[in-house]
Amino acid sequence: MLEMLINAIEELDEEKVLKIVKRCVAAGTPPKDIWMALNKGLEKVGLRYETGEYSIADLMVVGIIFENVLEYTNMCDIYDSIEAGEFGKTMLLGTVEGDIHDIGKSIFKGAMQAGGFIVRDLGVDVKAQDFVEAARKYKCEIIGLSAVLTDCIPSVKEVVDAFVEAGMRDQVKIIIGGCVANKTVSDFVGADAYTKSAIKGVEICQGWLKDEQK
C-alpha cells in the first residue's frame, strides 16, 4: 500500500493520495512509515521537475497535497519516535535564496522542536547574509538550509561561504535538506551533513550536541 502511496504522490493525484492515507491509518500503519512514503514520493516529483517534466506549479501542487495529508494525520505520532532532549540549543532554519518551498522545512522544524531544540525559522527565499546575521543575533550553533530546486545549489554554497567570510564557520554546524540533499552536493557546498528525512536530521543534530557534552 505504501508503494501505491509513493506512486500517487509522484502522479500528483491528491484524491488517490488521501484515500490511500486513510486506508493506511485505518490499517494501523505507523505514521512514521506513511511520512517516509510521502517523502519518497516528493523526491520523485523533484526528479521530474529536474528533467523538465514537471513545472514550478506542480511543485506547489505537491506542497498542497502534503498540507492536506498532514491535516488528516497526526504529526505528533510521527514525532513520538524522536528521542526528546533538554538541549535548549537554538537552530537557525530557512529555505535558501531563490527557493520558495516550505513544506519540508516546516516538518523538519516540528521534528527539531520535538527533539528539544529552539528553532528560529527565517522562512523562504532567505539571503546568505541574513543567515549569518540571524545566527550571530540568536547565537545559533546549528544552521539548517532547505532547498528543493537544483538551481538553488549555488545559493546553499553562498550561505556556507558567508559563514566562512564572517569568521563563524568553526562556530556552527550546517545541515542541508530537501530534494537537492545528497553527499555530492553536501561536499560541494562544504556542509557538515545532509538529510532527506526529518527524523534522521534530528538524530544528526542531537548527535552533534551529545558529542559536545562528552
Short mmCIF file of C-alpha atoms in Angstrom, two decimals:
data_model
loop_
_atom_site.label_atom_id
_atom_site.label_comp_id
_atom_site.label_asym_id
_atom_site.label_seq_id
_atom_site.Cartn_x
_atom_site.Cartn_y
_atom_site.Cartn_z
CA MET A 1 0.00 0.00 0.00
CA LEU A 2 2.87 2.36 0.77
CA GLU A 3 4.28 1.83 -2.73
CA MET A 4 0.88 2.88 -4.10
CA LEU A 5 1.09 5.99 -1.94
CA ILE A 6 4.52 6.85 -3.35
CA ASN A 7 3.20 6.49 -6.90
CA ALA A 8 0.10 8.58 -6.16
CA ILE A 9 2.27 11.41 -4.83
CA GLU A 10 4.51 11.19 -7.89
CA GLU A 11 1.45 11.45 -10.14
CA LEU A 12 0.09 14.41 -8.12
CA ASP A 13 -3.19 12.55 -7.61
CA GLU A 14 -4.48 14.25 -4.45
CA GLU A 15 -7.74 12.28 -4.25
CA LYS A 16 -5.89 8.97 -4.50
CA VAL A 17 -3.24 10.08 -2.01
CA LEU A 18 -5.81 10.96 0.64
CA LYS A 19 -7.73 7.74 0.01
CA ILE A 20 -4.60 5.62 0.46
CA VAL A 21 -3.53 7.56 3.56
CA LYS A 22 -6.94 6.95 5.13
CA ARG A 23 -6.65 3.24 4.37
CA CYS A 24 -3.15 3.16 5.87
CA VAL A 25 -4.33 4.87 9.05
CA ALA A 26 -7.31 2.51 9.33
CA ALA A 27 -4.99 -0.47 8.88
CA GLY A 28 -2.75 0.74 11.69
CA THR A 29 0.23 1.66 9.53
CA PRO A 30 2.74 3.60 11.69
CA PRO A 31 2.57 7.35 10.90
CA LYS A 32 6.36 7.33 10.51
CA ASP A 33 6.07 4.83 7.65
CA ILE A 34 3.38 6.95 5.99
CA TRP A 35 5.62 10.00 6.23
CA MET A 36 8.60 8.14 4.75
CA ALA A 37 6.47 7.06 1.79
CA LEU A 38 5.28 10.62 1.26
CA ASN A 39 8.88 11.79 1.38
CA LYS A 40 9.93 9.27 -1.27
CA GLY A 41 7.07 10.44 -3.47
CA LEU A 42 8.22 14.03 -3.04
CA GLU A 43 11.74 13.06 -4.12
CA LYS A 44 10.32 11.54 -7.31
CA VAL A 45 8.36 14.73 -8.02
CA GLY A 46 11.60 16.67 -7.57
CA LEU A 47 13.34 14.44 -10.11
CA ARG A 48 10.56 15.01 -12.62
CA TYR A 49 10.97 18.74 -12.10
CA GLU A 50 14.70 18.48 -12.75
CA THR A 51 14.09 16.67 -16.06
CA GLY A 52 11.61 19.34 -17.13
CA GLU A 53 8.59 17.04 -16.96
CA TYR A 54 7.09 18.97 -14.04
CA SER A 55 6.89 22.73 -13.50
CA ILE A 56 7.03 25.06 -10.50
CA ALA A 57 3.23 24.87 -10.43
CA ASP A 58 3.46 21.09 -9.99
CA LEU A 59 5.81 21.54 -7.03
CA MET A 60 3.24 23.86 -5.49
CA VAL A 61 0.54 21.23 -6.02
CA VAL A 62 2.53 18.57 -4.17
CA GLY A 63 3.01 21.05 -1.33
CA ILE A 64 -0.77 21.47 -1.06
CA ILE A 65 -1.23 17.69 -1.08
CA PHE A 66 1.26 17.38 1.78
CA GLU A 67 -0.56 20.03 3.80
CA ASN A 68 -3.88 18.22 3.36
CA VAL A 69 -2.34 14.91 4.39
CA LEU A 70 -0.78 16.47 7.48
CA GLU A 71 -4.17 17.88 8.46
CA TYR A 72 -5.62 14.39 8.33
CA THR A 73 -2.79 12.51 10.04
CA ASN A 74 -1.37 13.21 13.48
CA MET A 75 2.16 14.51 13.06
CA CYS A 76 2.67 14.24 16.81
CA ASP A 77 2.59 10.47 16.41
CA ILE A 78 5.43 10.71 13.93
CA TYR A 79 7.44 12.81 16.34
CA ASP A 80 6.91 10.21 19.09
CA SER A 81 9.78 8.22 17.58
CA ILE A 82 12.16 11.11 18.19
CA GLU A 83 14.23 10.99 21.34
CA ALA A 84 13.36 14.07 23.36
CA GLY A 85 16.22 16.08 24.77
CA GLU A 86 16.84 19.04 27.03
CA PHE A 87 19.39 20.66 24.76
CA GLY A 88 17.96 24.17 24.84
CA LYS A 89 20.17 24.93 21.83
CA THR A 90 19.00 27.20 19.05
CA MET A 91 18.83 26.09 15.44
CA LEU A 92 18.50 28.54 12.58
CA LEU A 93 16.35 27.26 9.74
CA GLY A 94 15.45 28.64 6.33
CA THR A 95 14.92 27.94 2.65
CA VAL A 96 17.75 29.47 0.63
CA GLU A 97 17.50 32.41 -1.75
CA GLY A 98 15.64 31.65 -4.97
CA ASP A 99 13.54 28.84 -3.47
CA ILE A 100 10.07 29.39 -2.02
CA HIS A 101 9.22 25.85 -0.92
CA ASP A 102 8.16 25.49 2.68
CA ILE A 103 6.52 22.14 3.40
CA GLY A 104 9.63 20.03 4.08
CA LYS A 105 11.18 22.78 6.17
CA SER A 106 8.06 23.11 8.28
CA ILE A 107 8.00 19.38 9.00
CA PHE A 108 11.68 19.42 9.96
CA LYS A 109 11.04 22.41 12.22
CA GLY A 110 8.39 20.48 14.14
CA ALA A 111 10.67 17.47 14.41
CA MET A 112 13.54 19.58 15.78
CA GLN A 113 11.26 21.19 18.35
CA ALA A 114 10.06 17.74 19.41
CA GLY A 115 13.72 16.78 19.76
CA GLY A 116 14.39 19.52 22.31
CA PHE A 117 15.67 22.36 20.16
CA ILE A 118 14.67 26.01 19.93
CA VAL A 119 14.11 26.79 16.24
CA ARG A 120 14.39 30.21 14.62
CA ASP A 121 12.65 29.95 11.24
CA LEU A 122 13.68 32.62 8.73
CA GLY A 123 11.12 31.46 6.16
CA VAL A 124 11.81 31.08 2.44
CA ASP A 125 13.97 32.84 -0.16
CA VAL A 126 16.49 33.81 2.53
CA LYS A 127 19.69 35.63 1.55
CA ALA A 128 23.06 34.29 2.72
CA GLN A 129 23.87 37.36 4.79
CA ASP A 130 20.53 37.11 6.59
CA PHE A 131 21.51 33.64 7.81
CA VAL A 132 24.81 34.99 9.14
CA GLU A 133 23.24 37.98 10.88
CA ALA A 134 20.49 35.87 12.47
CA ALA A 135 22.99 33.23 13.62
CA ARG A 136 25.04 35.92 15.30
CA LYS A 137 21.98 37.57 16.85
CA TYR A 138 20.42 34.39 18.23
CA LYS A 139 23.72 32.60 18.98
CA CYS A 140 22.75 29.60 16.86
CA GLU A 141 25.03 26.56 16.82
CA ILE A 142 23.24 24.66 14.07
CA ILE A 143 22.16 26.03 10.69
CA GLY A 144 19.56 24.16 8.62
CA LEU A 145 19.41 25.01 4.92
CA SER A 146 16.50 23.78 2.82
CA ALA A 147 16.45 23.64 -0.99
CA VAL A 148 14.20 21.81 -3.42
CA LEU A 149 15.46 23.26 -6.71
CA THR A 150 18.84 22.22 -8.14
CA ASP A 151 19.16 25.76 -9.50
CA CYS A 152 19.49 26.87 -5.87
CA ILE A 153 22.53 24.75 -5.01
CA PRO A 154 24.76 27.82 -5.58
CA SER A 155 22.61 29.67 -3.02
CA VAL A 156 23.31 26.92 -0.49
CA LYS A 157 27.04 27.31 -1.12
CA GLU A 158 26.74 31.09 -0.76
CA VAL A 159 25.38 30.63 2.76
CA VAL A 160 28.23 28.32 3.77
CA ASP A 161 30.77 30.69 2.21
CA ALA A 162 29.18 33.63 4.02
CA PHE A 163 29.83 31.94 7.37
CA VAL A 164 33.44 31.35 6.32
CA GLU A 165 33.87 35.01 5.35
CA ALA A 166 32.31 36.12 8.64
CA GLY A 167 34.82 34.02 10.57
CA MET A 168 31.99 31.94 12.05
CA ARG A 169 32.28 28.66 10.16
CA ASP A 170 34.00 26.84 13.02
CA GLN A 171 31.28 28.01 15.41
CA VAL A 172 28.35 26.35 13.62
CA LYS A 173 27.31 23.01 12.17
CA ILE A 174 25.48 23.22 8.84
CA ILE A 175 23.00 20.60 7.66
CA ILE A 176 21.22 20.71 4.30
CA GLY A 177 17.87 19.16 3.45
CA GLY A 178 15.37 18.98 0.63
CA CYS A 179 15.39 17.34 -2.79
CA VAL A 180 18.92 18.59 -3.54
CA ALA A 181 20.41 16.99 -0.43
CA ASN A 182 22.97 14.28 -1.17
CA LYS A 183 26.63 13.60 -0.43
CA THR A 184 27.87 15.16 -3.66
CA VAL A 185 26.06 18.43 -3.01
CA SER A 186 26.99 18.42 0.67
CA ASP A 187 30.67 18.03 -0.18
CA PHE A 188 30.46 20.68 -2.90
CA VAL A 189 28.92 23.36 -0.69
CA GLY A 190 31.00 22.45 2.36
CA ALA A 191 28.16 21.41 4.68
CA ASP A 192 28.68 19.19 7.71
CA ALA A 193 25.78 16.86 6.94
CA TYR A 194 22.76 16.30 4.73
CA THR A 195 19.42 14.54 5.08
CA LYS A 196 16.16 13.94 3.25
CA SER A 197 14.50 12.63 6.40
CA ALA A 198 13.28 14.96 9.16
CA ILE A 199 13.77 12.29 11.81
CA LYS A 200 17.27 11.40 10.62
CA GLY A 201 18.10 15.11 10.58
CA VAL A 202 17.12 15.44 14.24
CA GLU A 203 19.27 12.44 15.13
CA ILE A 204 22.26 14.03 13.38
CA CYS A 205 21.81 17.33 15.21
CA GLN A 206 21.32 15.61 18.56
CA GLY A 207 24.47 13.61 17.92
CA TRP A 208 26.49 16.78 17.40
CA LEU A 209 25.39 18.22 20.72
CA LYS A 210 25.88 14.95 22.59
CA ASP A 211 29.45 14.88 21.29
CA GLU A 212 29.95 18.38 22.70
CA GLN A 213 28.75 17.24 26.11
CA LYS A 214 31.23 14.35 26.36
#
